[in-house]
CSV table of C-alpha atoms (C1' of nucleotides) in Angstrom, one decimal:
chain,number,residue,atom,x,y,z
A,290,MET,CA,-29.0,13.1,21.8
A,291,SER,CA,-26.1,15.2,20.6
A,292,GLU,CA,-23.7,13.9,23.3
A,293,ASN,CA,-24.5,10.4,22.3
A,294,ASP,CA,-24.2,11.4,18.7
A,295,LYS,CA,-20.7,12.5,19.2
A,296,LEU,CA,-19.8,9.3,21.0
A,297,THR,CA,-21.2,7.1,18.3
A,298,GLU,CA,-19.7,9.2,15.5
A,299,GLU,CA,-16.4,9.0,17.3
A,300,ARG,CA,-16.6,5.3,17.8
A,301,ILE,CA,-17.3,4.9,14.1
A,302,PHE,CA,-14.5,7.2,13.2
A,303,GLU,CA,-12.0,5.2,15.4
A,304,ALA,CA,-13.2,1.9,14.1
A,305,ALA,CA,-12.9,3.2,10.5
A,306,THR,CA,-9.4,4.4,11.3
A,307,ASP,CA,-8.4,1.0,12.5
A,308,VAL,CA,-9.8,-0.9,9.6
A,309,PHE,CA,-8.6,1.5,6.9
A,310,VAL,CA,-5.1,1.7,8.3
A,311,ASP,CA,-5.1,-2.1,8.5
A,312,LYS,CA,-6.6,-3.0,5.2
A,313,GLY,CA,-6.3,0.1,3.1
A,314,MET,CA,-9.1,1.8,1.2
A,315,ASP,CA,-9.6,-1.1,-1.3
A,316,GLY,CA,-9.3,-3.8,1.3
A,317,ALA,CA,-11.6,-2.3,3.9
A,318,ARG,CA,-15.2,-3.4,4.2
A,319,MET,CA,-18.0,-1.3,5.5
A,320,GLN,CA,-19.5,-4.3,7.4
A,321,ASP,CA,-16.1,-4.8,9.1
A,322,ILE,CA,-16.0,-1.2,10.2
A,323,ALA,CA,-19.6,-1.4,11.5
A,324,SER,CA,-18.7,-4.5,13.5
A,325,HIS,CA,-15.6,-2.9,14.9
A,326,ALA,CA,-17.7,0.1,16.0
A,327,GLY,CA,-20.2,-2.2,17.6
A,328,ILE,CA,-23.0,-1.0,15.4
A,329,ASN,CA,-24.7,-2.0,12.1
A,330,LYS,CA,-24.2,-1.0,8.5
A,331,ALA,CA,-27.4,1.1,8.4
A,332,LEU,CA,-26.2,3.4,11.2
A,333,LEU,CA,-22.8,3.6,9.6
A,334,HIS,CA,-24.3,5.0,6.4
A,335,TYR,CA,-26.5,7.2,8.5
A,336,TYR,CA,-23.5,9.0,9.9
A,337,PHE,CA,-21.1,8.9,6.9
A,338,ARG,CA,-23.1,8.5,3.8
A,339,THR,CA,-20.5,6.7,1.7
A,340,LYS,CA,-17.3,4.7,2.1
A,341,ASP,CA,-15.5,7.5,0.2
A,342,GLN,CA,-16.7,10.2,2.5
A,343,LEU,CA,-15.7,8.1,5.5
A,344,PHE,CA,-12.3,7.3,4.1
A,345,ASN,CA,-11.6,10.9,3.2
A,346,ALA,CA,-12.5,12.0,6.7
A,347,VAL,CA,-10.2,9.4,8.2
A,348,PHE,CA,-7.3,10.0,5.7
A,349,GLU,CA,-7.3,13.8,6.2
A,350,MET,CA,-7.3,13.4,9.9
A,351,ILE,CA,-4.4,10.9,9.9
A,352,ALA,CA,-2.3,12.7,7.3
A,353,GLY,CA,-2.8,16.0,9.1
A,354,ARG,CA,-1.7,14.4,12.3
A,355,MET,CA,1.5,13.1,10.7
A,356,LEU,CA,2.3,16.4,9.0
A,357,LYS,CA,1.9,18.2,12.3
A,358,LYS,CA,4.4,15.9,13.9
A,359,PHE,CA,7.1,17.4,11.8
A,360,ALA,CA,6.4,20.9,12.7
A,361,PRO,CA,7.6,21.4,16.3
A,362,VAL,CA,11.2,21.0,15.3
A,363,PHE,CA,11.0,24.2,13.3
A,364,ASP,CA,9.9,26.2,16.4
A,365,GLU,CA,12.0,24.8,19.2
A,366,ASN,CA,14.7,27.1,20.4
A,367,LEU,CA,17.6,24.7,20.2
A,368,SER,CA,20.9,24.2,18.5
A,369,LEU,CA,20.8,22.3,15.3
A,370,GLU,CA,22.4,19.3,16.9
A,371,ALA,CA,19.9,19.3,19.7
A,372,LYS,CA,17.1,19.7,17.2
A,373,ILE,CA,18.2,16.6,15.3
A,374,ARG,CA,18.4,14.6,18.5
A,375,PHE,CA,15.1,16.0,19.6
A,376,PHE,CA,13.5,15.1,16.3
A,377,PHE,CA,14.5,11.5,16.2
A,378,LYS,CA,13.6,10.9,19.8
A,379,GLU,CA,10.1,12.5,19.4
A,380,HIS,CA,9.3,11.3,16.0
A,381,ILE,CA,10.4,7.7,16.4
A,382,ALA,CA,8.5,7.6,19.7
A,383,PHE,CA,5.4,8.8,17.8
A,384,LEU,CA,5.8,6.1,15.2
A,385,GLN,CA,6.4,3.5,17.9
A,386,GLU,CA,2.9,4.3,19.0
A,387,ASN,CA,1.5,4.4,15.5
A,388,PRO,CA,3.6,2.0,13.6
A,389,LYS,CA,1.2,1.4,10.8
A,390,LEU,CA,0.6,5.0,9.8
A,391,PRO,CA,3.6,5.4,7.5
A,392,GLY,CA,2.6,2.4,5.4
A,393,PHE,CA,-1.0,3.5,5.2
A,394,ILE,CA,-0.3,7.0,4.2
A,395,LEU,CA,2.5,6.2,1.7
A,396,ASN,CA,0.3,3.6,0.0
A,397,GLU,CA,-2.9,5.7,-0.2
A,398,ILE,CA,-0.9,8.6,-1.6
A,399,SER,CA,0.7,6.5,-4.2
A,400,ARG,CA,-2.7,5.1,-5.3
A,401,ASN,CA,-4.1,8.6,-5.4
A,402,PRO,CA,-1.5,11.4,-5.3
A,403,ALA,CA,-4.1,14.1,-5.6
A,404,ARG,CA,-5.2,13.4,-2.1
A,405,ILE,CA,-2.2,14.9,-0.4
A,406,LYS,CA,-2.1,18.1,-2.4
A,407,LYS,CA,-5.0,19.7,-0.5
A,408,LEU,CA,-3.2,19.1,2.7
A,409,LEU,CA,0.2,20.3,1.5
A,410,LYS,CA,-1.3,23.6,0.4
A,411,LYS,CA,-1.8,24.5,4.0
A,412,VAL,CA,1.8,24.1,4.9
A,413,HIS,CA,4.3,26.6,3.7
A,414,PHE,CA,7.5,24.7,3.3
A,415,GLU,CA,9.4,27.5,1.7
A,416,SER,CA,9.1,29.7,4.7
A,417,LEU,CA,9.6,26.8,7.1
A,418,TRP,CA,12.9,25.9,5.6
A,419,LYS,CA,14.0,29.5,5.2
A,420,ASN,CA,13.2,30.0,8.9
A,421,LEU,CA,15.1,26.9,9.9
A,422,TYR,CA,18.0,28.1,7.7
A,423,GLU,CA,17.9,31.6,9.2
A,424,GLN,CA,17.7,30.3,12.8
A,425,HIS,CA,21.0,28.4,12.3
A,426,LYS,CA,22.9,30.9,10.2
A,427,THR,CA,25.4,31.3,13.0
A,428,GLU,CA,26.0,27.5,13.1
A,429,LEU,CA,26.5,27.3,9.4
A,430,GLY,CA,30.2,27.6,9.6
A,431,LYS,CA,30.4,24.3,11.4
A,432,TYR,CA,28.1,22.5,9.0
A,433,ASN,CA,28.0,21.6,5.4
A,434,ILE,CA,24.5,22.8,4.7
A,435,THR,CA,23.6,25.2,2.0
A,436,GLU,CA,20.1,26.2,1.0
A,437,ALA,CA,20.4,24.0,-2.0
A,438,THR,CA,21.1,20.9,0.1
A,439,MET,CA,18.3,21.5,2.6
A,440,PRO,CA,15.7,19.3,0.8
A,441,GLN,CA,18.2,16.5,0.5
A,442,LEU,CA,19.1,16.8,4.1
A,443,ILE,CA,15.5,17.0,5.4
A,444,ILE,CA,14.3,14.1,3.3
A,445,SER,CA,17.2,12.1,4.5
A,446,ILE,CA,16.3,12.7,8.1
A,447,VAL,CA,12.7,11.8,7.5
A,448,SER,CA,13.8,8.6,5.6
A,449,LEU,CA,15.9,7.4,8.5
A,450,SER,CA,13.0,7.8,10.8
A,451,VAL,CA,10.1,6.7,8.7
A,452,PHE,CA,11.4,4.0,6.4
A,453,PRO,CA,12.0,1.3,9.1
A,454,PHE,CA,8.3,1.4,9.9
A,455,ALA,CA,7.2,1.5,6.3
A,456,ALA,CA,9.3,-1.5,5.6
A,457,ARG,CA,8.7,-3.2,8.9
A,458,GLY,CA,7.6,-6.5,7.3
A,459,ILE,CA,10.9,-7.0,5.5
A,460,ILE,CA,13.1,-5.5,8.2
A,461,GLU,CA,11.5,-7.6,10.9
A,462,GLY,CA,12.1,-10.7,8.7
A,463,ILE,CA,15.7,-9.9,8.2
A,464,LEU,CA,16.4,-8.9,11.8
A,465,GLU,CA,15.0,-12.0,13.2
A,466,LYS,CA,17.4,-14.1,11.2
A,467,VAL,CA,20.2,-12.2,12.9
A,468,GLY,CA,18.5,-12.5,16.3
A,469,ILE,CA,17.6,-8.9,16.7
A,470,ASP,CA,14.2,-7.8,18.0
A,471,PHE,CA,12.5,-5.1,15.9
A,472,ASP,CA,11.5,-3.1,18.9
A,473,GLU,CA,15.0,-3.0,20.3
A,474,PHE,CA,16.3,-2.1,16.9
A,475,ILE,CA,13.9,0.9,16.8
A,476,GLU,CA,14.8,1.9,20.3
A,477,GLU,CA,18.5,2.0,19.3
A,478,ARG,CA,17.6,3.8,16.2
A,479,LYS,CA,16.7,7.0,18.1
A,480,ASN,CA,20.3,7.5,19.0
A,481,PHE,CA,21.9,5.9,16.0
A,482,ALA,CA,20.1,8.0,13.5
A,483,ALA,CA,20.7,11.3,15.4
A,484,GLU,CA,24.5,10.7,15.7
A,485,PHE,CA,24.6,9.4,12.1
A,486,VAL,CA,23.1,12.6,10.8
A,487,ILE,CA,25.1,14.9,13.0
A,488,LYS,CA,28.3,13.2,11.9
A,489,ALA,CA,27.2,13.4,8.3
A,490,ILE,CA,26.8,17.2,8.3
A,491,THR,CA,29.7,18.0,10.5
A,492,ARG,CA,32.8,18.9,8.5
B,74,MET,CA,2.5,-23.9,-30.1
B,75,SER,CA,5.0,-23.8,-27.3
B,76,GLU,CA,6.8,-20.7,-28.6
B,77,ASN,CA,3.6,-18.9,-28.9
B,78,ASP,CA,2.7,-20.2,-25.4
B,79,LYS,CA,5.7,-18.5,-23.9
B,80,LEU,CA,5.0,-15.3,-25.7
B,81,THR,CA,1.4,-15.1,-24.5
B,82,GLU,CA,2.3,-16.2,-21.0
B,83,GLU,CA,4.9,-13.5,-20.9
B,84,ARG,CA,2.5,-10.9,-22.3
B,85,ILE,CA,0.1,-11.9,-19.5
B,86,PHE,CA,2.8,-11.8,-16.9
B,87,GLU,CA,3.9,-8.3,-18.0
B,88,ALA,CA,0.4,-7.0,-18.1
B,89,ALA,CA,-0.3,-8.5,-14.7
B,90,THR,CA,2.9,-6.9,-13.4
B,91,ASP,CA,1.9,-3.5,-14.6
B,92,VAL,CA,-1.6,-3.7,-13.2
B,93,PHE,CA,-0.7,-5.2,-9.9
B,94,VAL,CA,2.1,-2.7,-9.3
B,95,ASP,CA,-0.2,0.1,-10.2
B,96,LYS,CA,-3.3,-0.9,-8.3
B,97,GLY,CA,-2.1,-3.4,-5.7
B,98,MET,CA,-3.5,-6.9,-5.2
B,99,ASP,CA,-6.9,-5.6,-3.9
B,100,GLY,CA,-7.3,-2.9,-6.5
B,101,ALA,CA,-6.3,-4.9,-9.5
B,102,ARG,CA,-9.0,-6.4,-11.8
B,103,MET,CA,-8.6,-9.6,-13.8
B,104,GLN,CA,-10.5,-8.0,-16.7
B,105,ASP,CA,-8.1,-5.1,-16.6
B,106,ILE,CA,-5.1,-7.4,-16.8
B,107,ALA,CA,-6.6,-9.4,-19.7
B,108,SER,CA,-7.3,-6.1,-21.6
B,109,HIS,CA,-3.7,-4.9,-21.0
B,110,ALA,CA,-2.4,-8.2,-22.3
B,111,GLY,CA,-4.7,-8.0,-25.3
B,112,ILE,CA,-6.5,-11.2,-24.5
B,113,ASN,CA,-9.7,-12.2,-22.8
B,114,LYS,CA,-10.5,-13.3,-19.3
B,115,ALA,CA,-11.0,-17.0,-20.3
B,116,LEU,CA,-7.5,-17.2,-21.6
B,117,LEU,CA,-6.1,-15.4,-18.6
B,118,HIS,CA,-7.6,-18.1,-16.3
B,119,TYR,CA,-6.4,-20.7,-18.7
B,120,TYR,CA,-2.8,-19.7,-18.1
B,121,PHE,CA,-3.0,-18.7,-14.4
B,122,ARG,CA,-5.9,-20.4,-12.8
B,123,THR,CA,-6.6,-17.8,-10.1
B,124,LYS,CA,-5.9,-14.2,-9.3
B,125,ASP,CA,-3.9,-15.4,-6.2
B,126,GLN,CA,-1.7,-17.6,-8.3
B,127,LEU,CA,-1.0,-14.9,-10.8
B,128,PHE,CA,-0.3,-12.4,-8.1
B,129,ASN,CA,2.1,-14.7,-6.3
B,130,ALA,CA,4.0,-15.3,-9.5
B,131,VAL,CA,4.3,-11.6,-10.1
B,132,PHE,CA,5.1,-10.8,-6.5
B,133,GLU,CA,7.9,-13.4,-6.2
B,134,MET,CA,9.4,-12.3,-9.4
B,135,ILE,CA,9.5,-8.6,-8.5
B,136,ALA,CA,10.5,-9.1,-4.9
B,137,GLY,CA,13.3,-11.5,-6.0
B,138,ARG,CA,14.5,-8.9,-8.5
B,139,MET,CA,14.6,-6.2,-5.8
B,140,LEU,CA,16.5,-8.4,-3.4
B,141,LYS,CA,19.0,-9.4,-6.0
B,142,LYS,CA,19.7,-5.7,-6.7
B,143,PHE,CA,21.2,-5.5,-3.2
B,144,ALA,CA,23.5,-8.4,-3.6
B,145,PRO,CA,26.3,-7.3,-6.0
B,146,VAL,CA,27.7,-4.8,-3.5
B,147,PHE,CA,28.7,-7.7,-1.3
B,148,ASP,CA,30.8,-9.2,-4.1
B,149,GLU,CA,32.5,-6.3,-5.7
B,150,ASN,CA,36.1,-5.9,-4.9
B,151,LEU,CA,36.2,-2.3,-3.8
B,152,SER,CA,37.0,-0.2,-0.9
B,153,LEU,CA,34.1,0.5,1.5
B,154,GLU,CA,33.8,4.1,0.3
B,155,ALA,CA,33.8,3.0,-3.3
B,156,LYS,CA,31.2,0.4,-2.5
B,157,ILE,CA,28.9,3.0,-1.0
B,158,ARG,CA,29.2,5.2,-4.0
B,159,PHE,CA,28.7,2.2,-6.3
B,160,PHE,CA,25.6,1.2,-4.4
B,161,PHE,CA,23.8,4.5,-4.5
B,162,LYS,CA,24.6,5.0,-8.1
B,163,GLU,CA,23.5,1.6,-9.2
B,164,HIS,CA,20.5,1.2,-6.9
B,165,ILE,CA,19.0,4.6,-7.5
B,166,ALA,CA,19.5,4.1,-11.2
B,167,PHE,CA,17.5,0.9,-10.9
B,168,LEU,CA,14.8,2.6,-9.0
B,169,GLN,CA,14.7,5.4,-11.6
B,170,GLU,CA,13.7,2.7,-14.1
B,171,ASN,CA,11.3,1.0,-11.7
B,172,PRO,CA,10.0,3.8,-9.5
B,173,LYS,CA,6.8,2.1,-8.4
B,174,LEU,CA,8.4,-1.1,-7.1
B,175,PRO,CA,9.2,0.1,-3.7
B,176,GLY,CA,5.7,1.2,-2.9
B,177,PHE,CA,4.2,-2.0,-4.3
B,178,ILE,CA,6.5,-4.3,-2.4
B,179,LEU,CA,6.3,-2.4,0.9
B,180,ASN,CA,2.5,-2.3,0.7
B,181,GLU,CA,1.9,-5.9,-0.2
B,182,ILE,CA,4.3,-7.1,2.5
B,183,SER,CA,2.6,-5.0,5.1
B,184,ARG,CA,-0.7,-6.4,4.1
B,185,ASN,CA,0.7,-9.9,4.2
B,186,PRO,CA,4.0,-10.2,6.0
B,187,ALA,CA,4.1,-14.0,5.5
B,188,ARG,CA,4.7,-13.4,1.8
B,189,ILE,CA,8.3,-12.2,2.2
B,190,LYS,CA,9.4,-14.9,4.6
B,191,LYS,CA,9.7,-17.6,1.9
B,192,LEU,CA,12.0,-15.3,-0.1
B,193,LEU,CA,14.1,-14.2,2.8
B,194,LYS,CA,14.8,-17.8,3.6
B,195,LYS,CA,16.9,-18.1,0.5
B,196,VAL,CA,19.2,-15.2,1.5
B,197,HIS,CA,21.7,-15.7,4.2
B,198,PHE,CA,22.1,-12.3,5.7
B,199,GLU,CA,24.3,-13.5,8.6
B,200,SER,CA,27.0,-14.7,6.3
B,201,LEU,CA,26.5,-11.8,3.8
B,202,TRP,CA,27.1,-9.2,6.6
B,203,LYS,CA,29.9,-11.2,8.1
B,204,ASN,CA,31.5,-11.4,4.7
B,205,LEU,CA,31.1,-7.7,4.2
B,206,TYR,CA,32.5,-7.1,7.7
B,207,GLU,CA,35.5,-9.4,7.0
B,208,GLN,CA,36.2,-7.8,3.7
B,209,HIS,CA,36.7,-4.5,5.3
B,210,LYS,CA,38.4,-5.5,8.5
B,211,THR,CA,41.4,-3.6,7.4
B,212,GLU,CA,39.4,-0.4,6.9
B,213,LEU,CA,37.7,-0.7,10.3
B,214,GLY,CA,40.3,1.5,11.9
B,215,LYS,CA,39.1,4.4,9.8
B,216,TYR,CA,35.4,3.9,10.4
B,217,ASN,CA,33.0,3.7,13.2
B,218,ILE,CA,31.4,0.4,12.3
B,219,THR,CA,31.1,-2.5,14.7
B,220,GLU,CA,29.3,-5.7,14.0
B,221,ALA,CA,26.5,-4.5,16.3
B,222,THR,CA,25.9,-1.3,14.2
B,223,MET,CA,25.9,-3.1,10.9
B,224,PRO,CA,22.1,-3.6,10.7
B,225,GLN,CA,21.5,0.1,11.6
B,226,LEU,CA,24.0,1.2,9.0
B,227,ILE,CA,22.7,-1.0,6.2
B,228,ILE,CA,19.1,-0.2,6.8
B,229,SER,CA,20.0,3.5,6.9
B,230,ILE,CA,21.7,3.1,3.5
B,231,VAL,CA,18.7,1.4,2.1
B,232,SER,CA,16.4,4.0,3.6
B,233,LEU,CA,18.2,6.8,1.9
B,234,SER,CA,17.9,5.1,-1.5
B,235,VAL,CA,14.4,3.6,-1.3
B,236,PHE,CA,12.3,6.0,0.8
B,237,PRO,CA,12.2,8.9,-1.8
B,238,PHE,CA,10.5,6.5,-4.2
B,239,ALA,CA,8.2,5.0,-1.7
B,240,ALA,CA,7.1,8.5,-0.6
B,241,ARG,CA,7.2,9.9,-4.1
B,242,GLY,CA,3.7,11.3,-3.9
B,243,ILE,CA,4.4,13.5,-0.9
B,244,ILE,CA,7.9,14.4,-1.8
B,245,GLU,CA,7.0,15.4,-5.3
B,246,GLY,CA,4.2,17.6,-3.8
B,247,ILE,CA,6.6,19.3,-1.4
B,248,LEU,CA,9.4,19.7,-3.9
B,249,GLU,CA,7.2,21.3,-6.5
B,250,LYS,CA,6.3,24.0,-4.0
B,251,VAL,CA,10.0,24.8,-3.7
B,252,GLY,CA,10.5,24.7,-7.5
B,253,ILE,CA,12.5,21.5,-7.6
B,254,ASP,CA,11.9,18.7,-10.1
B,255,PHE,CA,11.6,15.2,-8.6
B,256,ASP,CA,13.8,13.7,-11.3
B,257,GLU,CA,16.6,16.3,-10.7
B,258,PHE,CA,16.3,15.7,-7.0
B,259,ILE,CA,16.8,11.9,-7.5
B,260,GLU,CA,19.7,12.5,-9.8
B,261,GLU,CA,21.4,14.7,-7.2
B,262,ARG,CA,20.6,12.1,-4.6
B,263,LYS,CA,23.0,9.5,-6.0
B,264,ASN,CA,25.9,11.7,-4.9
B,265,PHE,CA,24.4,13.4,-1.9
B,266,ALA,CA,23.4,10.1,-0.2
B,267,ALA,CA,26.8,8.5,-0.9
B,268,GLU,CA,28.8,11.5,0.6
B,269,PHE,CA,26.3,11.7,3.4
B,270,VAL,CA,26.9,8.1,4.5
B,271,ILE,CA,30.6,8.3,4.0
B,272,LYS,CA,30.9,11.4,6.2
B,273,ALA,CA,28.6,9.8,8.8
B,274,ILE,CA,30.8,6.7,9.3
B,275,THR,CA,34.1,8.5,9.0
B,276,ARG,CA,35.5,9.5,12.4
C,20,DA,C1',-8.6,-34.2,-43.5
C,21,DT,C1',-8.4,-34.2,-39.3
C,22,DT,C1',-7.2,-33.7,-34.8
C,23,DC,C1',-5.4,-30.7,-31.2
C,24,DG,C1',-3.9,-26.7,-28.6
C,25,DG,C1',-4.4,-21.8,-28.4
C,26,DT,C1',-7.7,-18.5,-28.8
C,27,DT,C1',-12.1,-15.7,-28.9
C,28,DA,C1',-16.6,-14.1,-27.6
C,29,DA,C1',-20.3,-14.1,-24.9
C,30,DA,C1',-23.3,-15.7,-21.8
C,31,DC,C1',-23.5,-17.4,-17.3
C,32,DT,C1',-23.0,-18.5,-12.1
C,33,DT,C1',-21.7,-17.4,-7.7
C,34,DA,C1',-20.4,-14.6,-4.2
C,35,DA,C1',-19.3,-10.4,-2.1
C,36,DT,C1',-20.2,-5.7,-1.4
C,37,DA,C1',-22.1,-0.8,-1.2
C,38,DG,C1',-25.9,1.4,-0.3
C,39,DT,C1',-31.1,1.9,0.7
C,40,DT,C1',-35.3,1.4,3.0
C,41,DA,C1',-39.0,0.7,6.2
C,42,DA,C1',-40.7,-1.1,10.2
C,43,DA,C1',-39.8,-2.1,14.9
C,44,DT,C1',-37.5,-1.1,19.2
C,45,DT,C1',-34.8,1.3,22.5
C,46,DT,C1',-33.4,5.5,24.9
C,47,DA,C1',-33.5,9.8,26.9
C,48,DA,C1',-35.5,14.5,27.3
C,49,DT,C1',-39.7,17.0,28.2
D,102,DA,C1',-46.8,9.3,29.6
D,103,DT,C1',-45.5,11.3,25.3
D,104,DT,C1',-42.5,12.4,22.0
D,105,DA,C1',-38.5,12.5,19.1
D,106,DA,C1',-34.2,10.9,18.1
D,107,DA,C1',-31.0,7.0,17.9
D,108,DT,C1',-30.5,2.5,16.8
D,109,DT,C1',-31.6,-2.2,15.2
D,110,DT,C1',-33.2,-5.7,12.1
D,111,DA,C1',-33.7,-7.6,8.0
D,112,DA,C1',-34.9,-7.6,3.7
D,113,DC,C1',-34.0,-5.5,-0.7
D,114,DT,C1',-31.6,-3.4,-5.0
D,115,DA,C1',-27.9,-2.8,-7.8
D,116,DT,C1',-23.2,-3.5,-8.9
D,117,DT,C1',-19.0,-5.6,-9.4
D,118,DA,C1',-15.8,-9.2,-9.7
D,119,DA,C1',-13.9,-13.9,-10.0
D,120,DG,C1',-14.2,-17.8,-12.2
D,121,DT,C1',-16.8,-21.2,-15.5
D,122,DT,C1',-18.8,-22.9,-19.5
D,123,DT,C1',-19.9,-23.4,-24.2
D,124,DA,C1',-19.5,-23.0,-29.0
D,125,DA,C1',-16.9,-21.7,-32.5
D,126,DC,C1',-12.5,-20.4,-35.1
D,127,DC,C1',-7.8,-21.1,-36.7
D,128,DG,C1',-3.2,-22.8,-37.7
D,129,DA,C1',-0.1,-26.4,-37.4
D,130,DA,C1',1.3,-31.2,-36.6
D,131,DT,C1',0.0,-36.1,-37.4
DNA sequence: ATTCGGTTAAACTTAATAGTTAAATTTAAT
DNA sequence: ATTAAATTTAACTATTAAGTTTAACCGAAT
């Protein structure tokens, strides 16, 4: 039945997401995905003909979800400082719940850069940044931002939020030698990163 | 001959480095490595018995090299501001020459976190950070740094330097839509990141 | 000259994996 | 009850990769 269909397809999709995120495209095994979904390989291929097809479906979904997470900041009607605080709070919270996504996406893109291009086409960064810039024209006097430094600033902000998750293995290893818990560190980071950036751009 | 030995072993090692960094442990093929080294599979196994052994050798060498790149900052006899500028200049320059290392290391560690622990054991972060802290006690009045915020600060600094390379695929994609060249962006970053951090910690 | 280590080439084994297929069985709608 | 679709089982094909083996080649040291 079609209801059941959806359920199974969704179960497969979720299982595939788990396994792909965990092992990467190369490391993932179709049998493993089938087992995770509580079905068999035959049915897996019945729903998604090939590993590539399945992977692409999963990747586009995840990458799309990540990209969307960056969007709301551009819309919110807040001061620039408030926006920065809002971003780190929300974005790090999202990553706390999906800690493996950064590593997964970063890795798969570096193995196959073409994959991301299709998704990027849909987003119009030029206008997004222009909008952000326009919205805060009035605040520009207080800050150091020019249109030219916007990319550096934005990528810096994203770095501060995403990198600790992408490098979790190392950071966790280092922190535990100093007696700090990774989760605490991340919790603190929401504030630290926000204040860090605000101070950095305030002249 | 032993001279020849070293040469071949080195050729293999370099070829393996290239292929592993490019494809990752899972994606790399022994045949591919042999071809890159200009030898055959038999000889490859003659020098490094298994793929795992070869990979471990390569990984430890690369990860060790990366870790060492962070060390000199702690020794240099410079003001904190000068150190920060020095770090970004040197470290980003190193990454410009080895742009794929961050992605490789980050990915392999996230697939197998145990791998890094052995290497981290050798480095004594507690004393390194304490030293750094002691060295700049006199400057503390000017900055916002406490011993508690040291990890946040240091990881922020590393993020700003490393992340653009780890996320190169995406960033390149975005930047080219705004008409910016990745290499230019990175070149600018040496200064931007340094000034960004210095402003962030100056009160 | 001969032995030995580095080297090649090619065939081979073994194991894992992707993907297919067909028959049997279950499930749910009519 | 009948039917059609969803699902399982299990066997099968084809492919790919790691690692081994064998026989032969070559240059240099004994």
